[in-house]
Amino acid sequence: MNRPHDPGMPDSLSAEVGRSHPHESAVLHVTGEAIYTDDIAEVSGTLHAALGLSSKAHATLLAMDLTAVRNAKGVVAVLTAADIPGVNDCGPIVHDDPLLADGSVQYLGQPIFVVIADTHDHARRAARKAQIHYHELPALLNQEAARQAGSYVVAPMRLQKGDARTALGNAPHRLAGKWTVGGQEQFYLEGQIAYAIPKEDRGMQVYCSTQHPSEMQHIIALALGVHAHQIVVECRRMGGGFGGKESQSGLWAGVAAICAAHLNRPVKLRADRDDDMLVTGKRHCFSYDYDVGYDDTGRITAARVEMLARAGFSADLSAPVATRAMCHFDNVYYLADTDIVALCAKTNTQSNTAFRGFGGPQGAIAIEYILDSIARLTGQDALDVRKANFYGRNDAEGRNVTQYGQKVVDNVIHELVAQLEHSSQYRQRRSAINLFNAASPILKKGLALTPVKFGIAFNVTFLNQAGALVHVYTDGSVLVNHGGTEMGQGVNTKVCQVVAQELGIAFRWVRASAADTSKVANTSATAASTGADLNGKAAQLAARTIRNRLADFAVTLFGGTAAEAVFADGMVSLNQNSMAFSALVQKAYLARVQLWSDGFYATPGLHWDPKTMNGNPFSYFSYGAAVSEVIIDTLTGESKVLRVDVLYDAGQSLNPAIDIGQVEGAYIQGLGWLTSEELWWNSDGRLMTHAPSTYKIPAVSDCPEDFRVQLFNNANVQDSIHRSKAVGEPPLLLAFSAFFAIRDAVASIADHKINPPLTAPATCEAILKSITFIQAAQAAQAAPMTGNG
Ligand code: MTE
Ligand code: MOS
């Protein structure tokens, strides 16, 4: 079952799967040749649109004077909600998300009108000239305020297992508290953009930077009041999506199409960074209210948690995000009696949405915070408390059913963590850090090992389907179209490897084309880390159909049976004959053999009941663990990650180089979320951190100097594509280790006896605050003794 991962040495010379191919567009990326939506050659007559945004967080629109906008230089037209011919909505699940505000505004930054001009600059300048009269209404600016007002975007959700109340009552020890984790801006390098070109017969071609072309097609068709077959949405690649272009590209696609249809001219709508950040939703910030019971070994015996997520003004994907949070509160730990409530607070802020991990990080970090706290209370190393809570290895050990009823049948966390503990020299470094801290009054070091288990599949079963269309041309070259979208994660590279392997030809013979709703219909978003899993399988089936036809045809040339035909190294061999793949294809074409095929895949074995929040929502779990070592300055609150060791379970990796790149990128992105990226709204509800000047994503200088990433030798127990495992999102959770290493460093001030109330992100201010708390708590403990002495 296990096989060493050596990027250079696949199973056989001809194996394309398992090899570290560079990203299919790597050369285009670095030379600047890669075409993003804004680089597409503009059709003559193209106009440019800009959005006019609300300057109030919550208000009724009394009057709009758009005269100055209309009269501004270069302006061709100004449109409002009244000009939308069809449905004014881009909400992916609940239809509460207008493209353009109609009658009222619900957050500061909400689009109210769109102005179309001859240039991008003219459109942007004109958009600022509007005179809008508002009747201001009370605004709920954060999740606590919304909770008090009972304001939610969807009904509260509850997931219960056993009897948490009784089990809490019987627990040997209790720990209750509150905690918060901040949100996060996706900060894709390429901003939101759509370019709509009207076609004959009310048709529309839309180029859009989106993770979900089919959803864009749907929104546009509804907004224009036409059929889906009149709309074609295409995306060759995104300059990053990170969840931010799963549903929220809909606004840009919908508005660009409305403008183009209205004027019957091509229209491009591109957000500049400030507008992009002001308009679109982010990762949900969460507040937690928890109460757990535990025994002397730190093992949790019962848990109750209420998760309060800031959804923003509309539902968007908040319900599925909260569901994933509830389904990841266990992380790698067995929870017996559990009661989880999730509330999606309706606030007058941007509508929060998908972001790498999709609520999973917010669910799992809560239990990690709790375990980290328990360790200080029991006086153990946090790693030992974590281990005491791991899921059982198998049925014999038990403790292997999740709070949502799915049995964990592929648990590798014991072996994986043991291997990492050893390779990272966790225990030796713990001792070394204790010595360092004892001798260093100002600078303090911290260390933490945190594990991850992440469920792979969309919670909602029907989304777990994919299609592909594979063309073999008469020269033997192959073009693959599939339902996935490329955002830098390498799904095209992986799918091309799968197809090359299936046909026994070299990678360079296979090319992926742009995602296109006219080629593969009704696709799911490229999300939930399932892109390569789903589309890889669909493309494999398509390629297999063609191979089988070619094998049948080879029998007519060489005799033997089709099952004996070998496709490898660019040759097809059968019955002691062999022929180049391209030569066989040429002959097959002349013999009228169909050389293209579709393929369709639906992940088996999944079911989910949203009412009881029970079922088998995931196909399998991806696992990983990380050890982070940090140093903090107790006078300034600054922190630095010194060394990171990661071990990640990508199953039989389809492409180790790409997977390691995903692990590194996800870790750094998670590090940003938990240390430097802070979203801040002023009392008017204006997002003040709306540009890189005030919003701090990690820079190269924040990357650990010593960063060791390895893939764990494993094979998926499920029949996933070549027994690989998903890698897109799970490693983001590995950055928990950096946060808990910082908390460990702070706790060292009081000899690890007091729990620092460190909130995330652990900015300099947050670290200083928790240091001040620890020092005050220490002083308070010391004071009575001095007084009595
Ligand atoms: N990697 C890059 N370079 N850019 C991205 O936008 N998005 C992440 C992850 N890795 C992203 C990325 C997210 S949120 C998801 S869900 C997965 O990629 C989606 O792709 P996959 O399913 O093909 O892994
Ligand atoms: Mo990823 S958050 O599922 O797009």
PDB file of C-alpha atoms and ligand atoms in Angstrom, residues 23 186 188 211 238-246 283 354-358 454 458 482 484-492 494-495 525-535 659 661-662 665-666 669 726-732, ligand 1:
ATOM      1  CA  HIS A  23       2.263  23.611 -13.543  1.00  0.00           C
ATOM      2  CA  GLN A 186      -9.209  36.411   0.050  1.00  0.00           C
ATOM      3  CA  TYR A 188      -6.562  36.991  -4.853  1.00  0.00           C
ATOM      4  CA  GLN A 211     -14.598  29.362  -9.761  1.00  0.00           C
ATOM      5  CA  MET A 238      -7.938  32.960 -12.414  1.00  0.00           C
ATOM      6  CA  GLY A 239      -5.141  34.795 -10.685  1.00  0.00           C
ATOM      7  CA  GLY A 240      -6.356  33.149  -7.488  1.00  0.00           C
ATOM      8  CA  GLY A 241      -9.854  32.589  -6.195  1.00  0.00           C
ATOM      9  CA  PHE A 242      -9.460  31.128  -2.692  1.00  0.00           C
ATOM     10  CA  GLY A 243     -13.252  30.832  -2.405  1.00  0.00           C
ATOM     11  CA  GLY A 244     -13.815  34.521  -3.118  1.00  0.00           C
ATOM     12  CA  LYS A 245     -14.883  33.747  -6.692  1.00  0.00           C
ATOM     13  CA  GLU A 246     -17.160  30.841  -5.867  1.00  0.00           C
ATOM     14  CA  ARG A 283     -13.940  34.633   5.553  1.00  0.00           C
ATOM     15  CA  ALA A 354     -16.188  30.926   0.970  1.00  0.00           C
ATOM     16  CA  PHE A 355     -12.534  31.157   1.865  1.00  0.00           C
ATOM     17  CA  ARG A 356     -10.104  28.234   1.709  1.00  0.00           C
ATOM     18  CA  GLY A 357     -11.351  25.757   4.283  1.00  0.00           C
ATOM     19  CA  PHE A 358     -14.940  27.000   4.060  1.00  0.00           C
ATOM     20  CA  PHE A 454     -10.398  17.538   6.727  1.00  0.00           C
ATOM     21  CA  PHE A 458     -19.216  18.924  -0.697  1.00  0.00           C
ATOM     22  CA  HIS A 482     -13.493  19.521 -17.782  1.00  0.00           C
ATOM     23  CA  GLY A 484     -13.025  22.428 -13.046  1.00  0.00           C
ATOM     24  CA  THR A 485     -11.526  25.892 -13.123  1.00  0.00           C
ATOM     25  CA  GLU A 486      -7.844  26.703 -12.870  1.00  0.00           C
ATOM     26  CA  MET A 487      -6.940  29.215 -10.169  1.00  0.00           C
ATOM     27  CA  GLY A 488      -3.274  28.384  -9.765  1.00  0.00           C
ATOM     28  CA  GLN A 489      -3.891  25.189  -7.784  1.00  0.00           C
ATOM     29  CA  GLY A 490      -2.898  22.978 -10.702  1.00  0.00           C
ATOM     30  CA  VAL A 491      -6.150  21.156 -11.469  1.00  0.00           C
ATOM     31  CA  ASN A 492      -5.430  21.323 -15.208  1.00  0.00           C
ATOM     32  CA  LYS A 494      -3.335  16.997 -12.677  1.00  0.00           C
ATOM     33  CA  VAL A 495      -6.219  16.272 -15.064  1.00  0.00           C
ATOM     34  CA  ALA A 525     -17.946  25.160  -8.338  1.00  0.00           C
ATOM     35  CA  THR A 526     -14.296  24.248  -8.230  1.00  0.00           C
ATOM     36  CA  ALA A 527     -14.322  24.191  -4.471  1.00  0.00           C
ATOM     37  CA  ALA A 528     -14.235  21.988  -1.393  1.00  0.00           C
ATOM     38  CA  SER A 529     -10.799  20.837  -2.643  1.00  0.00           C
ATOM     39  CA  THR A 530     -12.570  18.391  -4.945  1.00  0.00           C
ATOM     40  CA  GLY A 531     -11.413  19.799  -8.299  1.00  0.00           C
ATOM     41  CA  ALA A 532      -8.855  17.138  -9.163  1.00  0.00           C
ATOM     42  CA  ASP A 533     -10.823  14.343  -7.472  1.00  0.00           C
ATOM     43  CA  LEU A 534     -14.013  14.928  -9.435  1.00  0.00           C
ATOM     44  CA  ASN A 535     -12.729  16.209 -12.762  1.00  0.00           C
ATOM     45  CA  ASP A 659       0.998  19.320  -3.704  1.00  0.00           C
ATOM     46  CA  GLY A 661       3.361  24.043  -3.317  1.00  0.00           C
ATOM     47  CA  GLN A 662      -0.252  23.892  -2.163  1.00  0.00           C
ATOM     48  CA  GLY A 665       0.906  28.328   0.144  1.00  0.00           C
ATOM     49  CA  ALA A 666      -1.947  27.227   2.373  1.00  0.00           C
ATOM     50  CA  GLN A 669      -2.186  31.955   3.939  1.00  0.00           C
ATOM     51  CA  ALA A 726      -7.187  16.406  -1.935  1.00  0.00           C
ATOM     52  CA  VAL A 727      -4.740  19.110  -0.932  1.00  0.00           C
ATOM     53  CA  GLY A 728      -6.287  22.507  -1.790  1.00  0.00           C
ATOM     54  CA  GLU A 729      -7.690  23.613   1.544  1.00  0.00           C
ATOM     55  CA  PRO A 730      -6.695  21.289   4.423  1.00  0.00           C
ATOM     56  CA  PRO A 731      -3.112  22.521   4.869  1.00  0.00           C
ATOM     57  CA  LEU A 732      -4.399  26.014   5.684  1.00  0.00           C
TER      58      LEU A 732
HETATM   59  N1  MTE B   1      -4.310  27.575  -4.885  1.00  0.00           N
HETATM   60  C1  MTE B   1      -4.072  28.659  -5.641  1.00  0.00           C
HETATM   61  N2  MTE B   1      -2.841  28.835  -6.146  1.00  0.00           N
HETATM   62  N3  MTE B   1      -5.045  29.597  -5.877  1.00  0.00           N
HETATM   63  C2  MTE B   1      -6.313  29.460  -5.349  1.00  0.00           C
HETATM   64  O1  MTE B   1      -7.178  30.307  -5.589  1.00  0.00           O
HETATM   65  N4  MTE B   1      -7.823  28.104  -3.969  1.00  0.00           N
HETATM   66  C3  MTE B   1      -7.925  27.109  -2.900  1.00  0.00           C
HETATM   67  C4  MTE B   1      -7.078  25.882  -3.209  1.00  0.00           C
HETATM   68  N5  MTE B   1      -5.753  26.262  -3.628  1.00  0.00           N
HETATM   69  C5  MTE B   1      -6.594  28.313  -4.540  1.00  0.00           C
HETATM   70  C6  MTE B   1      -5.541  27.369  -4.352  1.00  0.00           C
HETATM   71  C7  MTE B   1      -9.290  26.680  -2.629  1.00  0.00           C
HETATM   72  S1  MTE B   1     -10.278  27.656  -1.671  1.00  0.00           S
HETATM   73  C8  MTE B   1      -9.785  25.497  -3.101  1.00  0.00           C
HETATM   74  S2  MTE B   1     -11.348  24.971  -2.710  1.00  0.00           S
HETATM   75  C9  MTE B   1      -8.993  24.625  -3.971  1.00  0.00           C
HETATM   76  O2  MTE B   1      -7.714  25.174  -4.272  1.00  0.00           O
HETATM   77  C10 MTE B   1      -9.749  24.401  -5.261  1.00  0.00           C
HETATM   78  O3  MTE B   1      -9.034  23.656  -6.175  1.00  0.00           O
HETATM   79  P1  MTE B   1      -8.962  22.047  -6.140  1.00  0.00           P
HETATM   80  O4  MTE B   1     -10.295  21.547  -5.730  1.00  0.00           O
HETATM   81  O5  MTE B   1      -8.624  21.719  -7.531  1.00  0.00           O
HETATM   82  O6  MTE B   1      -7.915  21.712  -5.154  1.00  0.00           O
END
